[in-house]
Short mmCIF file of C-alpha atoms in Angstrom, two decimals:
data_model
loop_
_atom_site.label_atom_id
_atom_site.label_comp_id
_atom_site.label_asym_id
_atom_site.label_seq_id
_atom_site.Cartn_x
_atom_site.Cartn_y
_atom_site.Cartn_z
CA UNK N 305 -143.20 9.51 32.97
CA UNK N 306 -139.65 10.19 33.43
CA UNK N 307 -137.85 6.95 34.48
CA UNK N 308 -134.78 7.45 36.64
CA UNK N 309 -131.95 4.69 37.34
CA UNK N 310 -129.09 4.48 39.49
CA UNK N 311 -126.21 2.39 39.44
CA UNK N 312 -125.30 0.45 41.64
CA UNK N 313 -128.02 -0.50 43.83
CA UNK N 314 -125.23 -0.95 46.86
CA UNK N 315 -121.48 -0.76 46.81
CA UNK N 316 -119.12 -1.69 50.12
CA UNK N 317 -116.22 0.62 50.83
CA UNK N 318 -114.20 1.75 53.57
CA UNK N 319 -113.65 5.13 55.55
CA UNK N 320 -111.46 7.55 52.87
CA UNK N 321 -112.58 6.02 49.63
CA UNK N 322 -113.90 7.71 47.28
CA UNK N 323 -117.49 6.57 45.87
CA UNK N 324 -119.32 7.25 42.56
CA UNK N 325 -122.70 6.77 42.25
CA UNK N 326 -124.59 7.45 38.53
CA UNK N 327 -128.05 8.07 37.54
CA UNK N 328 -129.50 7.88 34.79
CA UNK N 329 -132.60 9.65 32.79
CA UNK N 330 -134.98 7.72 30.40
CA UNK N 331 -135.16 11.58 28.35
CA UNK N 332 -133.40 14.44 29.04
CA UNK N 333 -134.00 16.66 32.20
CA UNK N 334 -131.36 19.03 31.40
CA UNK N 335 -129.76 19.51 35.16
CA UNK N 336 -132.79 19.40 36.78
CA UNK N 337 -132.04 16.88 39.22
CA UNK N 338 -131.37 16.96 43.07
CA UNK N 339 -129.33 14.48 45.55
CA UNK N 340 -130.86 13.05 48.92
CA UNK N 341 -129.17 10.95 51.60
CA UNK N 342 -131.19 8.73 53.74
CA UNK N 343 -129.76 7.29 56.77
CA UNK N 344 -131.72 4.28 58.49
CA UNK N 345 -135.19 5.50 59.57
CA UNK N 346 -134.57 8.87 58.95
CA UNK N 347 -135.85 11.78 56.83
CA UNK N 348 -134.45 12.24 53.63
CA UNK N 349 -131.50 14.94 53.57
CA UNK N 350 -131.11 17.29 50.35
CA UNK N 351 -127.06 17.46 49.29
CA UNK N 352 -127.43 18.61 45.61
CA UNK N 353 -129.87 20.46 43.88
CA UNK N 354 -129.74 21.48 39.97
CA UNK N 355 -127.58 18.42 39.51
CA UNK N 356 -124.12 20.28 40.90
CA UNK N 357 -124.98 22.83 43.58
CA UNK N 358 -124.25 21.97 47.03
CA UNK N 359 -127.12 22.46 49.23
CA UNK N 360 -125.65 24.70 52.25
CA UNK N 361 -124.52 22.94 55.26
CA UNK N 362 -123.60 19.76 53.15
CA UNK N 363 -120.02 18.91 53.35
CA UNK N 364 -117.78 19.63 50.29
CA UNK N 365 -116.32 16.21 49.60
CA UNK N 366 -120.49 15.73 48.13
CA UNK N 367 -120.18 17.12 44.29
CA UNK N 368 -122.87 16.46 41.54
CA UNK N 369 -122.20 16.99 37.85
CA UNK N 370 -123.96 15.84 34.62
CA UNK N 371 -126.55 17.05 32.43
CA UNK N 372 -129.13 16.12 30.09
CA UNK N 373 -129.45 12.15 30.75
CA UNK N 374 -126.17 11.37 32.55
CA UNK N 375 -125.18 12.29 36.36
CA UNK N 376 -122.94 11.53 39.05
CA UNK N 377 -122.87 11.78 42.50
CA UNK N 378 -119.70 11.50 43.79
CA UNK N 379 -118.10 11.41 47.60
CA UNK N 380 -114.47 12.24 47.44
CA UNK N 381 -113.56 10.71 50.87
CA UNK N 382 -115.98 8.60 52.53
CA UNK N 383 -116.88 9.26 56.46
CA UNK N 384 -118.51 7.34 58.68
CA UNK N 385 -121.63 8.82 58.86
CA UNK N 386 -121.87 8.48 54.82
CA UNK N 387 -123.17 5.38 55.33
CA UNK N 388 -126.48 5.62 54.23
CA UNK N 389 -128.53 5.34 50.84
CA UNK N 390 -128.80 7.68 48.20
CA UNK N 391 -131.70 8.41 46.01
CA UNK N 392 -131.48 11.23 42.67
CA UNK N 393 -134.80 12.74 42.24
CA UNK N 394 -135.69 14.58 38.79
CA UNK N 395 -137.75 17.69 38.61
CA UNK N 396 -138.24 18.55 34.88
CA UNK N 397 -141.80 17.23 34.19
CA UNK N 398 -144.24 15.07 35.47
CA UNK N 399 -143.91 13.42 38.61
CA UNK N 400 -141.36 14.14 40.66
CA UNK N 401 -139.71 10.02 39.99
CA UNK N 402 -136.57 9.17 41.99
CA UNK N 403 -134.37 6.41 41.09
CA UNK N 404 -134.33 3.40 43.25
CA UNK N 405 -131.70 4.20 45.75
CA UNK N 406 -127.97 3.19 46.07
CA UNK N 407 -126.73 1.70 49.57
CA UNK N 408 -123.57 2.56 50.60
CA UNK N 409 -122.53 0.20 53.32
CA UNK N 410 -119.12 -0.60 55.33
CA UNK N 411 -116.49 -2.70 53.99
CA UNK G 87 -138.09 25.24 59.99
CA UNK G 88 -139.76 22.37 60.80
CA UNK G 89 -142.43 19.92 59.47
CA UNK G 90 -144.34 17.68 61.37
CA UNK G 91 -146.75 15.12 60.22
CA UNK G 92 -149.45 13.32 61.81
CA UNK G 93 -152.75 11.35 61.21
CA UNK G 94 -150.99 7.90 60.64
CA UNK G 95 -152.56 4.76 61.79
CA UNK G 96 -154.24 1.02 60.94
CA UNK G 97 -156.69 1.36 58.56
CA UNK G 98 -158.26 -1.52 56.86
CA UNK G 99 -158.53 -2.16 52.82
CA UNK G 100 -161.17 0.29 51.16
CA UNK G 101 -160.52 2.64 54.21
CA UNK G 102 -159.81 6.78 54.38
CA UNK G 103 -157.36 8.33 56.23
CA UNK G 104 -156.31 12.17 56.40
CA UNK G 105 -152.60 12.87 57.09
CA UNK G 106 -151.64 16.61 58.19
CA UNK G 107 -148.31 18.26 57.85
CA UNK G 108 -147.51 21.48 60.07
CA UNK G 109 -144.80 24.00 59.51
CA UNK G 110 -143.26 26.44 61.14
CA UNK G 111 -140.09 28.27 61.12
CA UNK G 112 -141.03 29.83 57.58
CA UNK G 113 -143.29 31.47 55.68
CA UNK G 114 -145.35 28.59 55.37
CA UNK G 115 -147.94 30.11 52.05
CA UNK G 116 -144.86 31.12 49.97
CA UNK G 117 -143.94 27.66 49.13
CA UNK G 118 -145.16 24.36 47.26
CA UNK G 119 -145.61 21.49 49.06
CA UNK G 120 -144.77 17.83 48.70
CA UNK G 121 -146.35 14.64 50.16
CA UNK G 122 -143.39 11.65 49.49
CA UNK G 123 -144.33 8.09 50.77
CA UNK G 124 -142.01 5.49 51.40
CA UNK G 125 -143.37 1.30 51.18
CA UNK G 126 -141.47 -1.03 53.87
CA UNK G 127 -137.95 -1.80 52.65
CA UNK G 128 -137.91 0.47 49.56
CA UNK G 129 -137.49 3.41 47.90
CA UNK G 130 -138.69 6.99 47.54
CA UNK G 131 -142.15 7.54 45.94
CA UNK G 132 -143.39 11.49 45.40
CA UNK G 133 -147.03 11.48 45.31
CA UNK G 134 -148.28 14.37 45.14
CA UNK G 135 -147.89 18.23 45.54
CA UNK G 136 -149.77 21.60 45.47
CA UNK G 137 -148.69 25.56 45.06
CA UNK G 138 -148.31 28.13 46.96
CA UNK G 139 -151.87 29.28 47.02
CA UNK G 140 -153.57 25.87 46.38
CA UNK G 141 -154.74 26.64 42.78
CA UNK G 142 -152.68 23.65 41.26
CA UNK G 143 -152.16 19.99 42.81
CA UNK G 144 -150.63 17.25 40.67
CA UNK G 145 -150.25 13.63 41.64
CA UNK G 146 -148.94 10.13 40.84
CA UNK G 147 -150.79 8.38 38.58
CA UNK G 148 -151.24 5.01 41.56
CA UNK G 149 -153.20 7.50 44.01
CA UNK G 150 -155.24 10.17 41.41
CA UNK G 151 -159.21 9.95 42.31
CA UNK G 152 -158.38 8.53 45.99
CA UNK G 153 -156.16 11.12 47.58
CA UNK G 154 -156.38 14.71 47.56
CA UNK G 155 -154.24 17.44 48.72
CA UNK G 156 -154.90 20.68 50.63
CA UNK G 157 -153.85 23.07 52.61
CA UNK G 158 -154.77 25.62 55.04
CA UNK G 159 -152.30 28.91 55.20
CA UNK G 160 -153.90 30.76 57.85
CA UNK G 161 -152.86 27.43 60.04
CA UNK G 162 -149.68 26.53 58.07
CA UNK G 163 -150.88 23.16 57.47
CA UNK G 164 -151.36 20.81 55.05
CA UNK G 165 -152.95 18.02 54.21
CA UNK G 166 -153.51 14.21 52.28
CA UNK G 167 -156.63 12.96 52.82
CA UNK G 168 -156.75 9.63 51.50
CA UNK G 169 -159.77 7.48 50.56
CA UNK G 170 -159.93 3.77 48.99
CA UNK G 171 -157.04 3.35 50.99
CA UNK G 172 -155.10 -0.47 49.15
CA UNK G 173 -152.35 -2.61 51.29
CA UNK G 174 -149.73 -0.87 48.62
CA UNK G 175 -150.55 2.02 50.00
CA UNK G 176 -148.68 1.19 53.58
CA UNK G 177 -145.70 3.03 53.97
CA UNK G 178 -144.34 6.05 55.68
CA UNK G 179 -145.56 9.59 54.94
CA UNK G 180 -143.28 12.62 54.30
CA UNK G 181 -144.14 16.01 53.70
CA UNK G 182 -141.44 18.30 52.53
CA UNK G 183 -141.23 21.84 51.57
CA UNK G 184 -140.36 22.85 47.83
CA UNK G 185 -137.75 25.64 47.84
CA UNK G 186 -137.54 28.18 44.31
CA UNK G 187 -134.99 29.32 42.85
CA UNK G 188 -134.58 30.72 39.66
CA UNK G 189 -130.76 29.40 38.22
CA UNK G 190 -129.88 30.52 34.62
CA UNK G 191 -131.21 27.68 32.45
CA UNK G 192 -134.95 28.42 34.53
CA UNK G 193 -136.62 27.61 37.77
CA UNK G 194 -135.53 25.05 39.74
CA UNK G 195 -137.48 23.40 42.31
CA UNK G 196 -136.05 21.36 45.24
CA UNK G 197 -136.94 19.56 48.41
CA UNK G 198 -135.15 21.05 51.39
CA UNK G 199 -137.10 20.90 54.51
CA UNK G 200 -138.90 17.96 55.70
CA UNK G 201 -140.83 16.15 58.19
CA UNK G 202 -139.84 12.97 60.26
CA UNK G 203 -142.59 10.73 58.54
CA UNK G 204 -146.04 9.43 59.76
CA UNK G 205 -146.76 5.54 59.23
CA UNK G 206 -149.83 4.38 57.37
CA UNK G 207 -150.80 0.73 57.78
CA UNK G 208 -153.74 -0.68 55.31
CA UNK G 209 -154.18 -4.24 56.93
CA UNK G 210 -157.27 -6.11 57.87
#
């Protein structure tokens, strides 16, 4: 099975940074990879799909890039209600893994 | 488009349990589905999924040969019924809708609609 891992597993930063978060692949899955945000209790929420498109509705400071084993997920100004925690999924064989989450949580 | 779950409960160790997932809003039988669980306090787990028609499931290796997935397209519903149910097995249920869409480098395959979540409990 494909083994996914993100970096970091929680970060602290304040409204208007900018945050980075990375996955990455145990093989290549070319950019088949999606983006979910999960605030407390909630439902996942989709943001990026096919590691770069933004999923419609989702605001554009959300951007994805990377391909093959390497990706990013990257918020270029954080808001309030970013505060959350963020899980990449792949979907290029096998099951469906996700990587063990990031939380993003207020300086 | 909506998806809501239901079925969750306390179930004891060795126990069944069948989950159902109801959509509407969409064309419910032109999609895959998805059943995603989440344990308390950690991540995302997919566990299992099945096409459009129900010809092809697949599932994580933890739950093959005690849960199976179905679904009924005449009632847009679908289902997890789960059997031999363990205490790793309590967490909260998700369905979620598989949206297709062919990109240039193939077809891509993403979760976009899902449900709030029904809670399993396997406790005795």
């Amino acid at each position: 099975d494909i083994e996914m891992t993100q970096s970091p597993s929680s970060l602290s930063a304040s409204v208007g940074d900018r945050v980075t978060i990375t996955c990455r692949a145990s093989e290549s899955i070319d950019n088949y990879l999606s983006w979910f945000q999960q605030r407390a209790g909630k439902a996942p929420k989709l943001l990026i799909f096919a590691a770069s498109r933004l999923q419609s509705g989702v605001p554009s400071r959300f951007s994805g890039s990377g391909s093959g084993t390497d990706f990013t997920l990257t918020i270029s100004s954080l808001q309030p209600e970013d505060f959350a925690t963020y899980y990449c999924q792949q979907i290029y064989s096998g099951p469906r893994t996700f990587g063990q989450g990031t939380k993003v949580e207020i300086k | 488009m909506q998806l809501v779950e239901s079925g969750g409960g306390l179930v004891q160790p060795g126990g069944s349990l069948r989950l159902s997932c109801e959509g509407s809003g969409f064309t419910f039988r032109t999609y895959w589905m998805n059943w995603v669980r989440q344990a308390p306090g950690q991540g995302l787990e997919w566990v299992a999924n099945i096409k459009e028609d129900g010809s092809e499931t697949h599932y994580v290796d933890s739950v093959k040969g005690r849960f199976t997935v179905s679904r009924d397209n005449t009632k847009n519903s679908l289902s997890l019924q789960m059997n031999s149910l363990r205490a790793e097995d309590t967490a909260v249920y998700f369905c979620a809708r598989d949206y297709a869409r062919t990109l240039g480098n193939g077809r891509h395959y993403y979760m976009d609609v899902w449900g709030k979540g029904t809670t399993v409990t396997v406790s005795s």
